[in-house]
Amino acid sequence: MPSETFDAAGYDRLQASARDHLWMHFTRMSSYATADVPVIVRGDGAYIYDAKGRRYLDGLAGLFVSQLGHGRTELAEAAAKQAAELAFFPLWSYAHPKSIELAERVAGYAPGDLNRVFFTSGGGEAVESAWKLAKQYFKLTGKPGKHKVISRAIAYHGTTQGALSITGLPELKAPFEPLVPSTFRVPNTNFYRAPEHGDDLAAFGRWAADQIAVAIENEGADTVAAVFLEPVQNAGGCFPPPPGYFDRVREICDTYDVLLVSDEVICAFGRLGHLFGAQRYGYQPDIITCAKGLTSGYAPLGAMIASERLMEPYLHGSTSFAHGYTFGGHPVSAAVALTNLDIFERESITEHVRSREGSFRATLEKLLDLPLVGDVRGAGYFYGIELVKDKATKETFDDEESERLLRGFLSKALFEAGLYCRADDRGDPVIQLSPPLICDQEHFDEMEQILRSVLTEAETLL
């Protein structure tokens, strides 16, 4: 095992180097002034191992990424073979076989006439590409005023300037303002926090969808280009769409000639039991953005998948989409993606998720007997557990309590207990679970047991 190569002196050198040089993402760097940086050195199936040799259940699939789990030598071999043959060539007016084959494959999986695949390095770039395409498309088709974007409250769509502007998390945006203008928020589909609708989930969904029409009317339909929605919203803790929600959204977008962008950076490639989340919920987007599970994390790759309608203006004369990324559609990443999709088909991964999601949900719902657990929600292998101070009133924690609960205790305690997952308060305090799609009941039980133990301990601290 690689972890055995770190004796005490080697481990100390690794820690010192990490503190002195490595700038970690979304990390309070001060947290490691007196604490060790967790260093993950190996993965095997649904588990990861740190530099001390300790094992953890990967309850977040890395970052909603590792669909097939860790240590798949077949994927590593696909990367090595392609790197030896053609390590790199850009898609700027040229192509390579693996990009062509993968584009055809992805288009074949995508719903409707989403046949045009624009590759990126990752999800944020796919979102940027979709917004740029929407704006240029309307300029090319005689509606130059249509440039605004509508998205949902608390929704996360990426960190680049455009994607962050579309994001609905004010605290993430504030340090980088002013951002790209012309983005507007509508309510999300958190039914747990919608008491005015009682038990009528369908009525709530209709109301939430109708707020998109209200926003379009308020801004002027001739100024709105696109609506960006995740099939199941990530930030805030896995909000599924109510029945009929996306049917109504599609109807609204058609009425006002607004593009419906299904942001599936998390939800695509099996996370919800289908290759695309739009297929699970039966709606037809104009654009799908995706990344993460396309390669199961064995190489970086994202994509914007667009309809034939959106490609049409670019098929004539000198018009071009003057946009691209050096590593978009990288040959090695494309080769890995193709092999990843081969394994999906060979091992019936989406069917596996659909057949076991009920058991996953039922296992997590056992936690509802704990005083801290207010709601369990999600779909497929993508669940959020909302934590509350009072179950009867659904009272949430104030900022100080949330800080003490999540970052002061839960994040560290869950990891030390052997579970890597996410405890966060983008919205209300939640624990998110999104394990590799190969997981079975033994993994669900392990998650539930660790969560039960740690949450029970957390109650005493509060």
Coordinates of C-alpha atoms in Angstrom, one line a residue:
M1 CA 0.0 0.0 0.0
P2 CA 1.3 3.5 -0.8
S3 CA 0.4 4.7 2.7
E4 CA 3.1 2.3 4.1
T5 CA 5.8 4.5 2.4
F6 CA 5.3 7.3 4.8
D7 CA 7.3 6.8 8.0
A8 CA 7.0 9.4 10.8
A9 CA 9.6 11.7 9.2
G10 CA 8.1 11.3 5.7
Y11 CA 4.7 12.1 7.0
D12 CA 5.9 15.2 8.8
R13 CA 7.6 16.4 5.7
L14 CA 4.4 15.9 3.7
Q15 CA 2.4 17.9 6.2
A16 CA 4.9 20.7 6.3
S17 CA 5.0 20.9 2.5
A18 CA 1.2 20.9 2.3
R19 CA 1.0 23.8 4.8
D20 CA 3.7 25.8 3.0
H21 CA 2.7 25.4 -0.6
L22 CA -0.7 23.7 -1.3
W23 CA -3.6 26.1 -1.6
M24 CA -6.7 23.9 -1.1
H25 CA -10.0 24.7 -2.6
F26 CA -12.9 26.0 -0.5
T27 CA -10.7 25.6 2.5
R28 CA -10.1 27.6 5.7
M29 CA -6.3 27.4 5.5
S30 CA -6.0 28.5 9.1
S31 CA -7.7 25.3 10.1
Y32 CA -4.5 23.4 9.5
A33 CA -2.1 25.7 11.4
T34 CA -2.2 23.3 14.3
A35 CA -4.0 20.3 12.7
D36 CA -2.9 17.7 10.2
V37 CA -4.0 18.1 6.6
P38 CA -6.0 14.9 5.6
V39 CA -4.0 13.3 2.8
I40 CA -5.7 10.7 0.7
V41 CA -3.3 8.3 -1.0
R42 CA -5.3 5.4 -2.3
G43 CA -8.8 4.3 -3.3
D44 CA -10.3 0.9 -3.7
G45 CA -13.9 0.4 -4.7
A46 CA -16.1 2.5 -2.4
Y47 CA -13.3 3.2 0.1
I48 CA -10.4 5.7 0.3
Y49 CA -7.2 5.4 2.5
D50 CA -5.2 8.2 4.0
A51 CA -1.4 8.6 4.5
K52 CA -1.7 6.9 7.9
G53 CA -3.4 3.8 6.4
R54 CA -6.8 4.5 7.8
R55 CA -9.8 3.5 5.7
Y56 CA -12.9 5.6 5.0
L57 CA -16.2 5.0 3.2
D58 CA -16.4 7.5 0.3
G59 CA -19.9 8.7 1.0
L60 CA -19.6 11.6 -1.5
A61 CA -18.0 9.8 -4.4
G62 CA -15.1 12.3 -4.1
L63 CA -17.3 15.2 -5.1
F64 CA -20.3 13.6 -6.8
V65 CA -17.8 12.2 -9.3
S66 CA -16.5 8.6 -8.6
Q67 CA -19.5 6.8 -10.1
L68 CA -17.6 3.5 -10.6
G69 CA -15.6 3.7 -7.5
H70 CA -11.8 3.8 -7.1
G71 CA -9.0 1.6 -8.4
R72 CA -10.5 0.7 -11.8
T73 CA -7.4 -0.4 -13.7
E74 CA -9.4 -0.7 -16.9
L75 CA -9.9 3.1 -16.9
A76 CA -6.2 3.8 -16.0
E77 CA -5.2 1.5 -18.8
A78 CA -7.4 3.4 -21.3
A79 CA -5.7 6.6 -20.3
A80 CA -2.2 5.2 -20.7
K81 CA -3.0 3.7 -24.1
Q82 CA -4.3 6.9 -25.4
A83 CA -1.5 9.0 -23.9
A84 CA 1.0 6.8 -25.7
E85 CA -0.8 7.1 -29.0
L86 CA -1.9 10.8 -29.0
A87 CA -1.5 12.6 -25.6
F88 CA -2.9 15.9 -26.7
F89 CA -4.4 17.8 -29.6
P90 CA -6.9 20.7 -29.4
L91 CA -10.3 20.8 -30.9
W92 CA -9.8 24.2 -32.4
S93 CA -10.7 23.5 -36.0
Y94 CA -9.3 20.0 -35.7
A95 CA -10.6 16.8 -34.3
H96 CA -9.2 13.5 -33.0
P97 CA -10.9 10.0 -33.2
K98 CA -11.8 9.7 -29.5
S99 CA -13.5 13.2 -29.4
I100 CA -15.6 12.2 -32.5
E101 CA -16.5 8.8 -31.1
L102 CA -17.4 10.3 -27.6
A103 CA -19.5 13.1 -29.1
E104 CA -21.6 10.6 -31.1
R105 CA -21.9 8.4 -28.0
V106 CA -23.0 11.2 -25.7
A107 CA -25.5 12.6 -28.3
G108 CA -26.9 9.1 -28.7
Y109 CA -27.7 8.9 -24.9
A110 CA -29.0 12.5 -24.7
P111 CA -32.8 13.1 -24.9
G112 CA -34.5 14.4 -28.0
D113 CA -32.3 16.2 -30.6
L114 CA -29.5 17.2 -28.3
N115 CA -27.0 16.1 -30.9
R116 CA -24.3 18.7 -30.7
V117 CA -21.6 18.1 -28.1
F118 CA -19.2 20.9 -27.1
F119 CA -16.5 19.6 -24.8
T120 CA -15.0 21.5 -21.8
S121 CA -12.5 20.7 -19.0
G122 CA -15.2 20.6 -16.3
G123 CA -18.7 21.6 -15.1
G124 CA -18.2 25.3 -14.5
E125 CA -16.8 25.7 -18.1
A126 CA -19.9 23.8 -19.4
V127 CA -22.2 26.3 -17.6
E128 CA -20.1 29.3 -19.0
S129 CA -20.4 27.8 -22.5
A130 CA -24.2 27.4 -22.2
W131 CA -24.7 31.0 -21.2
K132 CA -22.4 32.3 -24.0
L133 CA -24.2 30.1 -26.5
A134 CA -27.6 31.3 -25.4
K135 CA -26.6 35.0 -25.7
Q136 CA -25.0 34.6 -29.1
Y137 CA -27.8 32.4 -30.5
F138 CA -30.4 35.0 -29.8
K139 CA -28.2 37.7 -31.4
L140 CA -27.8 35.5 -34.5
T141 CA -31.6 34.9 -34.7
G142 CA -32.7 38.5 -34.5
K143 CA -33.4 38.8 -30.7
P144 CA -30.2 40.6 -29.5
G145 CA -31.8 41.8 -26.3
K146 CA -32.2 38.3 -24.8
H147 CA -29.2 37.9 -22.5
K148 CA -30.5 37.5 -19.0
V149 CA -30.5 34.3 -17.0
I150 CA -32.9 33.0 -14.3
S151 CA -31.8 30.4 -11.7
R152 CA -33.0 29.3 -8.3
A153 CA -32.3 30.5 -4.8
I154 CA -29.4 28.7 -3.1
A155 CA -28.5 26.8 -6.4
Y156 CA -24.8 26.3 -7.1
H157 CA -23.7 26.4 -10.8
G158 CA -19.9 26.9 -10.5
T159 CA -17.1 29.3 -9.6
T160 CA -16.1 31.0 -12.8
Q161 CA -17.4 34.6 -13.1
G162 CA -20.4 33.8 -15.3
A163 CA -21.3 30.5 -13.5
L164 CA -20.9 32.2 -10.1
S165 CA -23.2 35.0 -11.3
I166 CA -25.9 32.4 -12.0
T167 CA -25.3 30.8 -8.6
G168 CA -27.8 31.6 -5.9
L169 CA -25.6 31.7 -2.9
P170 CA -24.9 35.3 -1.8
E171 CA -22.1 34.5 0.6
L172 CA -20.2 32.7 -2.1
K173 CA -20.6 35.7 -4.5
A174 CA -19.9 38.6 -2.2
P175 CA -16.1 38.4 -2.1
F176 CA -15.9 38.5 -5.9
E177 CA -18.5 41.2 -6.8
P178 CA -19.2 42.9 -9.0
L179 CA -20.0 39.8 -11.1
V180 CA -21.6 39.5 -14.5
P181 CA -24.9 41.4 -14.4
S182 CA -28.3 40.2 -15.5
T183 CA -29.0 37.1 -13.4
F184 CA -32.1 36.7 -11.3
R185 CA -33.3 34.2 -8.7
V186 CA -36.6 32.4 -8.3
P187 CA -37.7 30.0 -5.4
N188 CA -36.3 26.5 -5.3
T189 CA -38.2 23.3 -4.6
N190 CA -37.5 22.8 -0.9
F191 CA -40.9 21.5 0.1
Y192 CA -39.7 20.9 3.7
R193 CA -39.4 24.7 4.0
A194 CA -42.7 25.6 2.3
P195 CA -45.3 25.3 5.1
E196 CA -47.8 27.6 3.4
H197 CA -48.5 24.8 0.8
G198 CA -49.5 22.2 3.4
D199 CA -49.2 18.7 2.1
D200 CA -50.0 19.6 -1.5
L201 CA -46.7 18.9 -3.2
A202 CA -48.1 19.3 -6.8
A203 CA -49.6 22.7 -5.9
F204 CA -46.2 23.7 -4.5
G205 CA -44.5 22.6 -7.7
R206 CA -46.9 24.5 -9.8
W207 CA -46.4 27.6 -7.7
A208 CA -42.6 27.3 -7.8
A209 CA -42.6 26.9 -11.6
D210 CA -45.0 29.8 -12.1
Q211 CA -42.5 32.1 -10.3
I212 CA -40.2 31.6 -13.3
A213 CA -43.0 33.1 -15.5
V214 CA -43.4 35.9 -13.1
A215 CA -39.6 36.6 -13.2
I216 CA -39.6 36.6 -17.0
E217 CA -42.6 39.0 -17.1
N218 CA -40.9 41.3 -14.6
E219 CA -37.7 41.4 -16.6
G220 CA -39.4 41.4 -20.0
A221 CA -39.5 38.3 -22.2
D222 CA -37.4 40.1 -24.9
T223 CA -34.5 40.3 -22.4
V224 CA -34.4 36.8 -20.9
A225 CA -32.3 34.2 -22.7
A226 CA -32.2 31.1 -20.4
V227 CA -33.3 29.3 -17.3
F228 CA -30.7 27.2 -15.5
L229 CA -32.1 24.4 -13.3
E230 CA -30.6 21.2 -11.9
P231 CA -32.9 18.1 -12.0
V232 CA -32.3 17.7 -8.3
Q233 CA -30.8 20.9 -6.8
N234 CA -27.6 20.2 -4.9
A235 CA -26.9 23.2 -2.6
G236 CA -29.3 23.3 0.2
G237 CA -29.4 19.6 0.4
C238 CA -30.8 17.7 -2.6
F239 CA -34.2 19.2 -3.5
P240 CA -36.1 17.0 -6.0
P241 CA -38.7 18.5 -8.3
P242 CA -42.3 18.2 -7.4
P243 CA -44.6 16.3 -9.8
G244 CA -45.4 18.4 -12.8
Y245 CA -42.7 21.0 -12.1
F246 CA -40.6 20.5 -15.1
D247 CA -43.6 20.1 -17.4
R248 CA -44.7 23.5 -16.4
V249 CA -41.2 25.0 -16.7
R250 CA -40.9 23.6 -20.2
E251 CA -44.3 25.2 -21.1
I252 CA -43.2 28.5 -19.7
C253 CA -39.9 28.4 -21.6
D254 CA -41.7 27.7 -24.9
T255 CA -44.2 30.5 -24.3
Y256 CA -41.6 33.1 -23.8
D257 CA -38.9 31.6 -26.2
V258 CA -36.5 31.1 -23.3
L259 CA -33.9 28.3 -23.4
L260 CA -34.2 25.6 -20.7
V261 CA -30.7 24.6 -19.5
S262 CA -30.6 21.4 -17.5
D263 CA -27.4 21.7 -15.3
E264 CA -26.5 18.1 -14.8
V265 CA -22.9 18.4 -13.7
I266 CA -23.9 16.3 -10.7
C267 CA -27.1 14.6 -11.8
A268 CA -26.0 13.0 -15.1
F269 CA -24.3 9.6 -15.7
G270 CA -26.2 7.5 -13.2
R271 CA -26.4 9.6 -10.1
L272 CA -30.3 9.6 -10.4
G273 CA -30.5 6.2 -12.0
H274 CA -30.5 7.4 -15.6
L275 CA -27.8 8.7 -17.8
F276 CA -29.4 12.1 -17.6
G277 CA -31.6 13.5 -14.9
A278 CA -33.9 15.1 -17.5
Q279 CA -34.8 11.5 -18.6
R280 CA -35.8 10.6 -15.0
Y281 CA -38.2 13.5 -14.8
G282 CA -39.4 13.4 -18.3
Y283 CA -38.6 16.8 -19.7
Q284 CA -36.8 18.0 -22.8
P285 CA -34.0 20.6 -22.2
D286 CA -32.5 22.8 -24.9
I287 CA -29.1 22.4 -23.4
I288 CA -27.6 19.9 -20.9
T289 CA -24.4 20.8 -19.0
C290 CA -22.5 17.8 -17.6
A291 CA -19.1 16.7 -16.3
K292 CA -18.0 14.7 -13.2
G293 CA -19.5 11.2 -13.8
L294 CA -18.7 11.4 -17.5
T295 CA -15.3 9.9 -16.7
S296 CA -16.0 8.8 -13.1
G297 CA -13.2 11.2 -12.1
Y298 CA -10.4 9.3 -13.8
A299 CA -9.7 12.3 -16.0
P300 CA -11.2 15.8 -16.2
L301 CA -13.9 16.4 -18.8
G302 CA -17.2 18.3 -19.2
A303 CA -19.6 19.0 -22.0
M304 CA -22.4 21.2 -23.1
I305 CA -24.9 19.3 -25.2
A306 CA -27.1 21.5 -27.4
S307 CA -30.1 21.0 -29.6
E308 CA -30.0 21.1 -33.4
R309 CA -31.9 24.4 -33.2
L310 CA -29.0 26.0 -31.4
M311 CA -26.4 24.7 -33.9
E312 CA -28.4 25.8 -37.0
P313 CA -27.1 29.4 -37.2
Y314 CA -23.5 28.2 -37.0
L315 CA -23.9 26.0 -40.1
H316 CA -23.9 28.8 -42.6
G317 CA -21.4 31.4 -43.8
S318 CA -18.6 32.7 -41.6
T319 CA -20.4 32.5 -38.3
S320 CA -18.6 30.7 -35.5
F321 CA -18.9 30.1 -31.7
A322 CA -15.7 32.0 -30.8
H323 CA -15.3 30.1 -27.6
G324 CA -13.2 27.1 -26.4
Y325 CA -10.8 25.6 -23.9
T326 CA -7.3 24.2 -24.4
F327 CA -8.1 21.0 -22.7
G328 CA -11.8 20.6 -23.7
G329 CA -12.2 17.1 -25.2
H330 CA -8.7 16.1 -24.3
P331 CA -7.8 12.8 -26.1
V332 CA -6.9 11.0 -22.8
S333 CA -10.1 12.2 -21.1
A334 CA -12.2 11.2 -24.1
A335 CA -10.7 7.8 -24.1
V336 CA -11.4 7.4 -20.4
A337 CA -15.0 8.5 -20.9
L338 CA -15.6 6.0 -23.6
T339 CA -14.3 3.2 -21.4
N340 CA -16.3 4.5 -18.5
L341 CA -19.5 4.4 -20.5
D342 CA -18.6 0.8 -21.7
I343 CA -18.5 -0.2 -18.0
F344 CA -21.8 1.5 -17.3
E345 CA -23.4 -0.6 -20.0
R346 CA -21.6 -3.8 -19.2
E347 CA -22.3 -3.7 -15.5
S348 CA -25.8 -2.1 -15.8
I349 CA -24.9 0.7 -13.5
T350 CA -28.1 2.8 -14.0
E351 CA -30.3 -0.3 -13.4
H352 CA -28.3 -1.0 -10.3
V353 CA -29.0 2.5 -8.9
R354 CA -32.7 2.3 -9.7
S355 CA -33.1 -1.2 -8.1
R356 CA -31.4 -0.1 -4.9
E357 CA -32.3 3.5 -4.4
G358 CA -35.4 2.5 -2.4
S359 CA -33.2 0.6 0.1
F360 CA -30.8 3.5 0.3
R361 CA -33.6 5.9 1.1
A362 CA -35.2 3.5 3.6
T363 CA -31.8 3.0 5.4
L364 CA -31.2 6.7 5.7
E365 CA -34.8 7.3 6.8
K366 CA -34.1 5.2 9.9
L367 CA -32.3 8.3 11.1
L368 CA -35.5 10.2 11.3
D369 CA -35.9 8.8 14.9
L370 CA -33.1 11.1 16.0
P371 CA -34.0 14.5 17.4
L372 CA -31.5 16.3 15.1
V373 CA -32.8 14.9 11.9
G374 CA -35.7 16.9 10.3
D375 CA -35.8 15.7 6.7
V376 CA -34.3 13.1 4.4
R377 CA -34.7 13.9 0.7
G378 CA -33.2 13.2 -2.7
A379 CA -33.3 10.6 -5.4
G380 CA -31.1 7.8 -6.8
Y381 CA -27.8 7.8 -5.0
F382 CA -28.0 11.5 -4.1
Y383 CA -29.5 12.4 -0.6
G384 CA -29.5 15.2 1.8
I385 CA -30.3 15.0 5.6
E386 CA -31.4 18.3 7.0
L387 CA -30.6 18.9 10.7
V388 CA -32.9 21.0 12.9
K389 CA -33.0 22.3 16.4
D390 CA -36.6 21.5 16.9
K391 CA -38.4 18.8 14.8
A392 CA -41.9 19.9 15.7
T393 CA -41.4 23.5 14.6
K394 CA -38.6 22.8 12.0
E395 CA -36.6 25.5 13.8
T396 CA -33.1 25.7 12.3
F397 CA -29.8 26.6 14.0
D398 CA -28.5 30.2 14.1
D399 CA -25.2 31.0 12.5
E400 CA -23.1 30.4 15.7
E401 CA -24.9 27.1 16.4
S402 CA -24.5 25.9 12.8
E403 CA -20.8 26.8 12.9
R404 CA -20.3 24.9 16.1
L405 CA -22.3 21.9 14.9
L406 CA -21.0 21.5 11.4
R407 CA -17.4 22.8 11.3
G408 CA -16.8 22.6 15.0
F409 CA -17.9 19.0 15.3
L410 CA -19.7 17.0 12.6
S411 CA -17.2 17.4 9.7
K412 CA -14.3 16.1 11.7
A413 CA -16.2 13.6 13.7
L414 CA -17.8 11.9 10.7
F415 CA -14.4 11.6 9.0
E416 CA -12.7 10.3 12.1
A417 CA -15.5 7.7 12.4
G418 CA -14.7 6.5 8.9
L419 CA -17.2 8.3 6.7
Y420 CA -16.2 10.9 4.1
C421 CA -19.3 13.0 3.3
R422 CA -20.4 16.7 3.3
A423 CA -21.7 18.6 6.3
D424 CA -22.5 22.1 5.2
D425 CA -25.0 25.0 5.6
R426 CA -25.5 26.4 2.2
G427 CA -29.1 27.1 3.1
D428 CA -29.9 25.1 6.2
P429 CA -27.6 22.7 7.9
V430 CA -27.4 19.4 5.9
I431 CA -25.4 16.3 5.6
Q432 CA -25.1 15.1 2.0
L433 CA -24.5 11.6 0.8
S434 CA -23.7 10.7 -2.8
P435 CA -21.7 7.4 -2.8
P436 CA -20.2 5.6 -5.7
L437 CA -22.9 3.9 -7.8
I438 CA -21.5 0.5 -7.2
C439 CA -22.5 0.6 -3.5
D440 CA -24.9 -1.9 -2.0
Q441 CA -26.8 -2.5 1.3
E442 CA -23.6 -3.1 3.3
H443 CA -22.4 0.4 2.4
F444 CA -25.8 1.9 3.2
D445 CA -25.8 0.2 6.6
E446 CA -22.3 1.4 7.3
M447 CA -23.3 5.0 6.5
E448 CA -26.4 4.8 8.7
Q449 CA -24.5 3.4 11.6
I450 CA -21.7 6.0 11.5
L451 CA -24.2 8.8 11.1
R452 CA -26.3 7.5 14.0
S453 CA -23.4 7.3 16.3
V454 CA -22.0 10.8 15.4
L455 CA -25.4 12.6 15.4
T456 CA -26.2 11.0 18.8
E457 CA -23.0 12.4 20.1
A458 CA -23.7 15.8 18.5
E459 CA -27.0 16.0 20.5
T460 CA -25.1 16.0 23.8
L461 CA -22.9 18.9 22.6
L462 CA -25.9 21.1 21.8

